[in-house]
Short mmCIF file of C-alpha atoms in Angstrom, two decimals:
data_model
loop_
_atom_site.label_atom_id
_atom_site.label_comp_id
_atom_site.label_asym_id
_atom_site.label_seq_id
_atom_site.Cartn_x
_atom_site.Cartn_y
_atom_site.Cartn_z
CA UNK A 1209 -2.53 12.73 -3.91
CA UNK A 1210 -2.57 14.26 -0.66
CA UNK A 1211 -0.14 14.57 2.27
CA UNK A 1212 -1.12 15.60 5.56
CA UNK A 1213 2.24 16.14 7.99
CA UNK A 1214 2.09 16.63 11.74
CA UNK A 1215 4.89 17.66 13.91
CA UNK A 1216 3.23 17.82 17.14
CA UNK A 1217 2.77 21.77 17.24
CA UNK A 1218 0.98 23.38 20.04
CA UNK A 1219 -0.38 27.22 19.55
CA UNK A 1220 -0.83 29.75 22.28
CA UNK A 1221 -2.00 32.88 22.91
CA UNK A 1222 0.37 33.72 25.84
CA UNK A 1223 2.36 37.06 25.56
CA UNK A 1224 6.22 36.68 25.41
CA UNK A 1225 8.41 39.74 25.02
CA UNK A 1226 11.82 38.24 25.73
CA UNK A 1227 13.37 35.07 25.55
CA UNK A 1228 12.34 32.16 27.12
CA UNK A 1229 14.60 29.85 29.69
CA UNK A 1230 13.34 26.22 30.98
CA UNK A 1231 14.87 24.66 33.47
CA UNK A 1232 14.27 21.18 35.19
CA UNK A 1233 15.38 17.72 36.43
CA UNK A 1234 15.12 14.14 34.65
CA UNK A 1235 14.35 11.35 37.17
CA UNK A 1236 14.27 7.72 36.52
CA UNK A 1237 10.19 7.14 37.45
CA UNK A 1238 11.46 3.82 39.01
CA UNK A 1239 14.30 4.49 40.89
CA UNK A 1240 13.92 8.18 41.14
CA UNK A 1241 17.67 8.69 40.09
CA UNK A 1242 18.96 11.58 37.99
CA UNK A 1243 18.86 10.45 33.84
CA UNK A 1244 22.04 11.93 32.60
CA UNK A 1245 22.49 12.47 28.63
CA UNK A 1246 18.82 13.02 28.50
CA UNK A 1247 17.84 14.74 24.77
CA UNK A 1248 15.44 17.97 25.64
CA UNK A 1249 14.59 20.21 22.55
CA UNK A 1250 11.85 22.31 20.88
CA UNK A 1251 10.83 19.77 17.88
CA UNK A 1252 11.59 21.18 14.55
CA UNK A 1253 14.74 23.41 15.84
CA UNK A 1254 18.10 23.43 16.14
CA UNK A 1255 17.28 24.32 19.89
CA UNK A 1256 18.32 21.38 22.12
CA UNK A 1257 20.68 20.43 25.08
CA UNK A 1258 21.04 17.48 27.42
CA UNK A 1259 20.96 16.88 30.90
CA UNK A 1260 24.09 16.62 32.99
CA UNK A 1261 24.63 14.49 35.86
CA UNK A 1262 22.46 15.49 38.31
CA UNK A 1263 19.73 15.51 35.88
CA UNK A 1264 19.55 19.49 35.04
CA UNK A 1265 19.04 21.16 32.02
CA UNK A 1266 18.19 24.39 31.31
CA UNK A 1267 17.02 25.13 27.63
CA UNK A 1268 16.42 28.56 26.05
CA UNK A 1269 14.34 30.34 22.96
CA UNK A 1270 15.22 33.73 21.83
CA UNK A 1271 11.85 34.17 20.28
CA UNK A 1272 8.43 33.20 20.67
CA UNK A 1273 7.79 29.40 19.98
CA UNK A 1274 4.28 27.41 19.74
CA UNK A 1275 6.50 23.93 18.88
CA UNK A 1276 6.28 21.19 21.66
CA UNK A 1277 9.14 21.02 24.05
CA UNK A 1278 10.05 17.05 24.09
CA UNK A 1279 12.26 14.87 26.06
CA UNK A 1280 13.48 11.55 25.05
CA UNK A 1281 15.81 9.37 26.42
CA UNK A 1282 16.50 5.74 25.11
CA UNK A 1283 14.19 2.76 26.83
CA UNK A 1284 12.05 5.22 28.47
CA UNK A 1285 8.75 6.61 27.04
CA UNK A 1286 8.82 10.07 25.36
CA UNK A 1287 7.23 13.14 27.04
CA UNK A 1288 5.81 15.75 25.32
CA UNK A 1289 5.18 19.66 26.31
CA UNK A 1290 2.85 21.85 25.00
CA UNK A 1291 2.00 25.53 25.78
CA UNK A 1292 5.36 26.75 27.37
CA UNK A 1293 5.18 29.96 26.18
CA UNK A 1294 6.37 31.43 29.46
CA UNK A 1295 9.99 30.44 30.66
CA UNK A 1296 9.94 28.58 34.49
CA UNK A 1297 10.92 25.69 36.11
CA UNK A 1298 9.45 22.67 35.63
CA UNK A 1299 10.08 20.65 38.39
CA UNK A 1300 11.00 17.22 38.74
CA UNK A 1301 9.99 15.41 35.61
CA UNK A 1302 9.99 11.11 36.04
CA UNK A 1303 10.42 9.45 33.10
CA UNK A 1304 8.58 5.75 32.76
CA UNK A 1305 10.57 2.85 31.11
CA UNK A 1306 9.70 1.65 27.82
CA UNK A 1307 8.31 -1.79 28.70
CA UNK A 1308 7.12 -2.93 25.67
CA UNK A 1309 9.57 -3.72 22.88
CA UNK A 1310 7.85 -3.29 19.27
CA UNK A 1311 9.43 -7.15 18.67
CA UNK A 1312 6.95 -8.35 20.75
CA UNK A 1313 4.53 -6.56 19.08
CA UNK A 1314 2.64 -9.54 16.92
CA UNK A 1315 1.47 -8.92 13.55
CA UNK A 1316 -0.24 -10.79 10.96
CA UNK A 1317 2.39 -11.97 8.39
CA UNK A 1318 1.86 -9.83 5.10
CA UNK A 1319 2.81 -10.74 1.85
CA UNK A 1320 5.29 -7.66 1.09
CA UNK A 1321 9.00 -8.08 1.32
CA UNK A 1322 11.17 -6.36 4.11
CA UNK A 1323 12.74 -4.45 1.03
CA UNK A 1324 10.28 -3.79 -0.89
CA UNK A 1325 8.07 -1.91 2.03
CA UNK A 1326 11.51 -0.15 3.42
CA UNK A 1327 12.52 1.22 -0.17
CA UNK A 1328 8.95 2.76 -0.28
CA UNK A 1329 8.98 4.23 3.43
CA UNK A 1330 12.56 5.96 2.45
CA UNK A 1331 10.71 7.28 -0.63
CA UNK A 1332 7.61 9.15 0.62
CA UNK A 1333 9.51 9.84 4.50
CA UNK A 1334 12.68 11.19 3.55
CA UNK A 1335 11.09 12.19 -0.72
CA UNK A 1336 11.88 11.59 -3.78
CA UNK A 1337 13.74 14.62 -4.47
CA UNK A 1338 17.20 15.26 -5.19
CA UNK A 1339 17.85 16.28 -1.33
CA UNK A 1340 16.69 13.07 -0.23
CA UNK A 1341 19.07 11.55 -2.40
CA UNK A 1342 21.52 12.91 -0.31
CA UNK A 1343 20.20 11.95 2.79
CA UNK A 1344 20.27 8.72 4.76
CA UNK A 1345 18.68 6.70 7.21
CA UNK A 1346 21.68 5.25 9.72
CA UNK A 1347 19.92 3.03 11.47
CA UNK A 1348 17.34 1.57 8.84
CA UNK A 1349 17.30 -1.51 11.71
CA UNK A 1350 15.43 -0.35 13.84
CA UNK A 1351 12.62 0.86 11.57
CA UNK A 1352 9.55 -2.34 11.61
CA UNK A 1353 7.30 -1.82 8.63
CA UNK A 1354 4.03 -3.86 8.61
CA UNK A 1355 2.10 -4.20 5.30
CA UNK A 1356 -2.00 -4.50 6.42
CA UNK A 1357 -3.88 -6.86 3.22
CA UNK A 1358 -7.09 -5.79 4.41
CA UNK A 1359 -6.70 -2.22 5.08
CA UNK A 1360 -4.58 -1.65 2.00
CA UNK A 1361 -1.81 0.55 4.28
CA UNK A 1362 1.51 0.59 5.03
CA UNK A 1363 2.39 1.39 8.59
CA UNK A 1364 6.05 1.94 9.75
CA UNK A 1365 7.31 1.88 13.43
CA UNK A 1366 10.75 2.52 14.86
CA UNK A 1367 12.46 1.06 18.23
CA UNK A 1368 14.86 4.05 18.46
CA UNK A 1369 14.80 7.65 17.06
CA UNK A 1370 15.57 7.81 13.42
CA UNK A 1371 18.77 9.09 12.69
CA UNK A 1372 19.28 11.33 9.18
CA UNK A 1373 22.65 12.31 7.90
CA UNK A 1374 21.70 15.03 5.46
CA UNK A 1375 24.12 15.95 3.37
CA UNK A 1376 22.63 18.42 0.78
CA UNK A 1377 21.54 20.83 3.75
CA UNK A 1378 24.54 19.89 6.33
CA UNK A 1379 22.30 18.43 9.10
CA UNK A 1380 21.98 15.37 11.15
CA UNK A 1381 18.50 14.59 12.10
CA UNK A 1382 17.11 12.70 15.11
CA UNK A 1383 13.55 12.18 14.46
CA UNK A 1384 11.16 10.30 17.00
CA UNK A 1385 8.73 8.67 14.52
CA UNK A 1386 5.07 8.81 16.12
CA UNK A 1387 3.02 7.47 13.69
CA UNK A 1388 3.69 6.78 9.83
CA UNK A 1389 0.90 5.68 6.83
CA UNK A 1390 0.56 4.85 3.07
CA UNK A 1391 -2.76 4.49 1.98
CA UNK A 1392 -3.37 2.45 -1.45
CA UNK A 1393 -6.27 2.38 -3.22
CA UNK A 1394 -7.15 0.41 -6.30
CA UNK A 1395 -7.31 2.33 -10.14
CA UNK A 1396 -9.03 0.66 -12.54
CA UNK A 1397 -6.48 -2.00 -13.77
CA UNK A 1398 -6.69 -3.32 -9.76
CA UNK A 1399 -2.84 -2.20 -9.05
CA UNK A 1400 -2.37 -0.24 -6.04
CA UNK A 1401 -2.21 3.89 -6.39
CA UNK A 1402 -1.07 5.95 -3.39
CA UNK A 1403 -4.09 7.58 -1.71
CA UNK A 1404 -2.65 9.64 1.10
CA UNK A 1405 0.34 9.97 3.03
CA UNK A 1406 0.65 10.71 6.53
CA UNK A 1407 3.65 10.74 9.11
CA UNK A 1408 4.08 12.37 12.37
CA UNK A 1409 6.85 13.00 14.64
CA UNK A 1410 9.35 15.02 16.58
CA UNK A 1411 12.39 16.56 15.09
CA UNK A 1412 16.47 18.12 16.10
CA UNK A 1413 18.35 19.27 13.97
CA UNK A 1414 22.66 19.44 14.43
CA UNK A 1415 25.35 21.18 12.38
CA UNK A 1416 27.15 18.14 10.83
CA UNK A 1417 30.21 20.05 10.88
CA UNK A 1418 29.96 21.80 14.30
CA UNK A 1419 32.67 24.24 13.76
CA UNK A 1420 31.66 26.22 10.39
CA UNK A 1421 28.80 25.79 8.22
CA UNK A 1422 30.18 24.88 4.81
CA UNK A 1423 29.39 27.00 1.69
CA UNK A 1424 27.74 24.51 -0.22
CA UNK A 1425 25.37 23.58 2.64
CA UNK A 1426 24.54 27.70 3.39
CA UNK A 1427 23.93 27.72 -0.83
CA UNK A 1428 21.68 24.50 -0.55
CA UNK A 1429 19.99 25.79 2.77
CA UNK A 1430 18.75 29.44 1.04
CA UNK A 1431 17.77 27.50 -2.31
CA UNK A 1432 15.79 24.72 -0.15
CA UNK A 1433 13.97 27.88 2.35
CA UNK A 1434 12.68 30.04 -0.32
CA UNK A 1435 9.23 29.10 -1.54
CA UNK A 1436 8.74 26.61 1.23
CA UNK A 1437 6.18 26.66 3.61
CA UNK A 1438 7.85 27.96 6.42
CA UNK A 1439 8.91 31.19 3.81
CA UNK A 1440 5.41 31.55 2.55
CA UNK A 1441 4.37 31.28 6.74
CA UNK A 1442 6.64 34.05 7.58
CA UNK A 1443 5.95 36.26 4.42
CA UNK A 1444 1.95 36.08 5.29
CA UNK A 1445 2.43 36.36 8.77
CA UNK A 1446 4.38 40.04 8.07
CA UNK A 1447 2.07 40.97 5.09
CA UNK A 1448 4.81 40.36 2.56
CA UNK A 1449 3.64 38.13 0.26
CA UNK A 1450 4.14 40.58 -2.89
CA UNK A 1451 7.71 41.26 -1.82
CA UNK A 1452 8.56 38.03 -1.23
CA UNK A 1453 7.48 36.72 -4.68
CA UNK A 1454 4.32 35.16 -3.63
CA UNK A 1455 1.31 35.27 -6.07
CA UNK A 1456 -2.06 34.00 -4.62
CA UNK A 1457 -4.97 32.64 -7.10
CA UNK A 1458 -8.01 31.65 -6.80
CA UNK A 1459 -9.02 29.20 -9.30
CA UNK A 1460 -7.10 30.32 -12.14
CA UNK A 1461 -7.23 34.10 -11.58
CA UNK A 1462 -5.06 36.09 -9.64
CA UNK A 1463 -6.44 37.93 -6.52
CA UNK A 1464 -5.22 40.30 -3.85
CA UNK A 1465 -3.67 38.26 -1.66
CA UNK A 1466 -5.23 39.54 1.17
CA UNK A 1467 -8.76 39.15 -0.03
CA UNK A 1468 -8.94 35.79 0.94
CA UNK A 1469 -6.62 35.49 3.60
CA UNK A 1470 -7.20 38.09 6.86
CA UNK A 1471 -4.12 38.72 8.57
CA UNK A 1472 -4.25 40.53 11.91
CA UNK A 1473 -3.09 40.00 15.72
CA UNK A 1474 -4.16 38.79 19.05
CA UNK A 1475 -1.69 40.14 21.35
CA UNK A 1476 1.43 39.25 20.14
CA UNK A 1477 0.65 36.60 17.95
CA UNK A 1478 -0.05 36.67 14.09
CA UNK A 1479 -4.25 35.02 13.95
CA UNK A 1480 -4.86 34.11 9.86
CA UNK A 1481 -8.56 33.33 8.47
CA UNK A 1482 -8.80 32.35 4.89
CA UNK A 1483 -11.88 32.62 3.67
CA UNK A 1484 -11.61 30.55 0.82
CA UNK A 1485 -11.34 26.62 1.13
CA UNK A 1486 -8.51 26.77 -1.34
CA UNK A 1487 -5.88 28.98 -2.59
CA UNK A 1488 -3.33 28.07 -5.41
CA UNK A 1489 0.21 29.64 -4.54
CA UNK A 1490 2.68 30.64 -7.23
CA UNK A 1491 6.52 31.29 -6.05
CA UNK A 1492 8.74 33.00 -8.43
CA UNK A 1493 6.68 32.30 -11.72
CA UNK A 1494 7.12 28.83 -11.87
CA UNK A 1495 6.99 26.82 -8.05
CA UNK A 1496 2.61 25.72 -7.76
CA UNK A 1497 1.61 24.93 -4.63
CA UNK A 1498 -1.71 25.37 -3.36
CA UNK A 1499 -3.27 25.49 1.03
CA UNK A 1500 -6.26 24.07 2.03
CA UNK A 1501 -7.66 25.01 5.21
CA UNK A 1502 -10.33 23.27 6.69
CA UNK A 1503 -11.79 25.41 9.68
CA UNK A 1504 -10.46 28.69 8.29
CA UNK A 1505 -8.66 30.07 11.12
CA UNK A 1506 -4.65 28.98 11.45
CA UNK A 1507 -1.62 30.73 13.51
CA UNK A 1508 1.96 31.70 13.19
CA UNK A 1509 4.85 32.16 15.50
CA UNK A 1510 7.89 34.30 15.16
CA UNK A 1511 9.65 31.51 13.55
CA UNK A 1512 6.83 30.62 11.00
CA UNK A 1513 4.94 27.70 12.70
CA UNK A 1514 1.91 27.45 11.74
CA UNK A 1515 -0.87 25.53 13.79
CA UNK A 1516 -3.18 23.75 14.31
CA UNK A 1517 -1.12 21.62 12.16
CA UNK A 1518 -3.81 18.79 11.25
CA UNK A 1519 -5.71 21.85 10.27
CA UNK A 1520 -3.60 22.74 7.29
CA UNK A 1521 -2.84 20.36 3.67
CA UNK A 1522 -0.41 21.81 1.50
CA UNK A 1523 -0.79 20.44 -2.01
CA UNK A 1524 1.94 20.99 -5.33
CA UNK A 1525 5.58 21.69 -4.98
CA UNK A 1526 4.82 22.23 -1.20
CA UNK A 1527 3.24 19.21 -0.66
CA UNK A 1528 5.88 17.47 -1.48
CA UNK A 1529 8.23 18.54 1.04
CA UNK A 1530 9.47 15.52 3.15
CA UNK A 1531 11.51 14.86 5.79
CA UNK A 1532 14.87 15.65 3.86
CA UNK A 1533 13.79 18.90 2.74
CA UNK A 1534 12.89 20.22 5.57
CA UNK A 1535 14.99 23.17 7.83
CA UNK A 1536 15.24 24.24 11.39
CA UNK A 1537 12.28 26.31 12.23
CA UNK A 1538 15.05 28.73 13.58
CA UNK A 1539 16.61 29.12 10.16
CA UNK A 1540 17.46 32.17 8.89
CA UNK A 1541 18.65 32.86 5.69
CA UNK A 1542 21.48 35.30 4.97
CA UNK A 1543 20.25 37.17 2.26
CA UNK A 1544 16.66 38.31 1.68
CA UNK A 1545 13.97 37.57 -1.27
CA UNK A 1546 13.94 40.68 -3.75
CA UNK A 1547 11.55 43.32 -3.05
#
């Protein structure tokens, strides 16, 4: 099975040697009033404030970040911001209402129950791992899942941001679900087999307890980051695969890891051409993944985005990764992989 996973990350080639600071002002497109209590945040981090009263915010990266800047605010449509790579103000920014409610939305009936669809959108959104059995959907409500006959899919659609309480890592998610697909296709005794899965979305992360992180969730955090994509990202990114306990194969023999995958810079940011459609990764002597990279050439930031994301599939242990098992792209662990 495969699983393609977009996040809505935007690479650039911009130079940034310090951190970043946005500033700008919310305004009701309507009534062109100040929105106060407006959500702004780089998707995928722990990065995020709100505007005050007036409308302001002013949000700040220490680092260099290729992940969208979004702004939502309840009733009013989403907007999205790519390519801010240099810090500035952005002006007056009018946000448009939200006129159509998914409830009007009209869809063929389908022959699926509300349960049956929801228990399998938990399973391959949030996975079927023991992390996700620690997580939870809040607001499972406002989630509308539509089961298509004819095209064999499920599609999901939410009215508000998803909200995640996860308590394995010690976050609480808001998640702005953009798209969301199961794909069946019939084996040979006619019962439906998953195909492909594909979801898309903007993410924040927030401390659950904002005060001190617990132990437990630090523990979980370090055990969940190494040998995940964003690790292996960061590790080939800083030509560190070796030390990090990353073994790449081709096929079923070993190779250099850096005879198939060219790592060098443009500027200040990390350019990566594999030159092989597919390499199988080993973690630690027992964690198979493999990457699969369909127009050879893929980036990273400083925090270990990669992008174009649509142009990357992780397969294996990797692959798997959902919703629940995923960390802050500004995560850092406390102690470091074993040279």
């Amino acid at each position: 099975m495969r699983v393609k996973i977009l996040f809505l990350f935007v690479f650039s080639f911009t130079v940034v040697q310090s951190q970043i600071t946005i500033t700008g002002t919310i305004l009701d497109e309507k009534t062109k009033e100040p929105l106060e209590g407006v959500s702004v945040f780089y998707d995928g981090t722990t990065i995020g404030t709100i505007t005050n009263t007036e409308g302001n915010f002013s949000i700040a990266s220490p680092k260099r970040i290729t992940a969208s800047l979004v702004i939502s605010y309840i009733g009013f449509r989403n907007k999205v911001y790519s390519n801010l790579t240099t810090g500035g103000s952005l002006g007056n920014i009018f946000l448009k209402e939200d006129a159509v409610e998914l409830d009007e939305v009209i869809l063929k009936p389908d022959t699926w129950s509300r349960e049956k669809k929801l228990a399998i959108f938990i399973r391959e959104f949030l996975g079927g791992t023991p992390i996700a059995a620690e997580s939870k959907i809040l607001n499972e409500e406002d989630i509308r899942l539509y089961y298509s006959k004819s095209d064999n899919v499920l599609y999901a659609y939410a009215k508000k941001p998803i909200q995640i309480e996860n308590k394995f890592l010690g976050y609480n998610l808001t998640y702005n679900l953009v798209d969301f697909e199961v794909r069946y296709h019939k084996n040979i005794h006619r019962f439906n087999t998953v195909e492909s899965i594909y979801y898309a979305g903007t993410t924040l992360f927030k401390e659950i307890n904002d005060k001190k992180v617990k132990r437990k969730h630090k523990k979980n955090r370090e055990k969940t980051y190494y040998g995940s994509t964003v690790h292996f990202m960061r590790a080939l990114s800083a030509k560190r695969l070796h030390r990090e306990n990353f073994r790449i194969f081709k096929g079923k023999y070993e190779v250099d890891p850096y005879m198939y995958l060219k790592v060098y810079k443009v500027e200040s940011s990390v350019v990566v051409e594999q030159t092989a459609e597919k390499l199988n990764i080993l973690y630690d002597r027992w964690l198979n993944s493999y990457i699969v990279v369909k127009d050879n050439t893929f980036y990273i930031d400083d925090y270990g985005n990669h992008s174009p994301v649509d142009n990357i599939m992780f397969g294996g242990a990797m692959g798997l990764q959902r919703v629940a098992s995923i960390l802050p792209l500004d995560y850092e662990p406390q102690k470091k992989a074993e040279k």
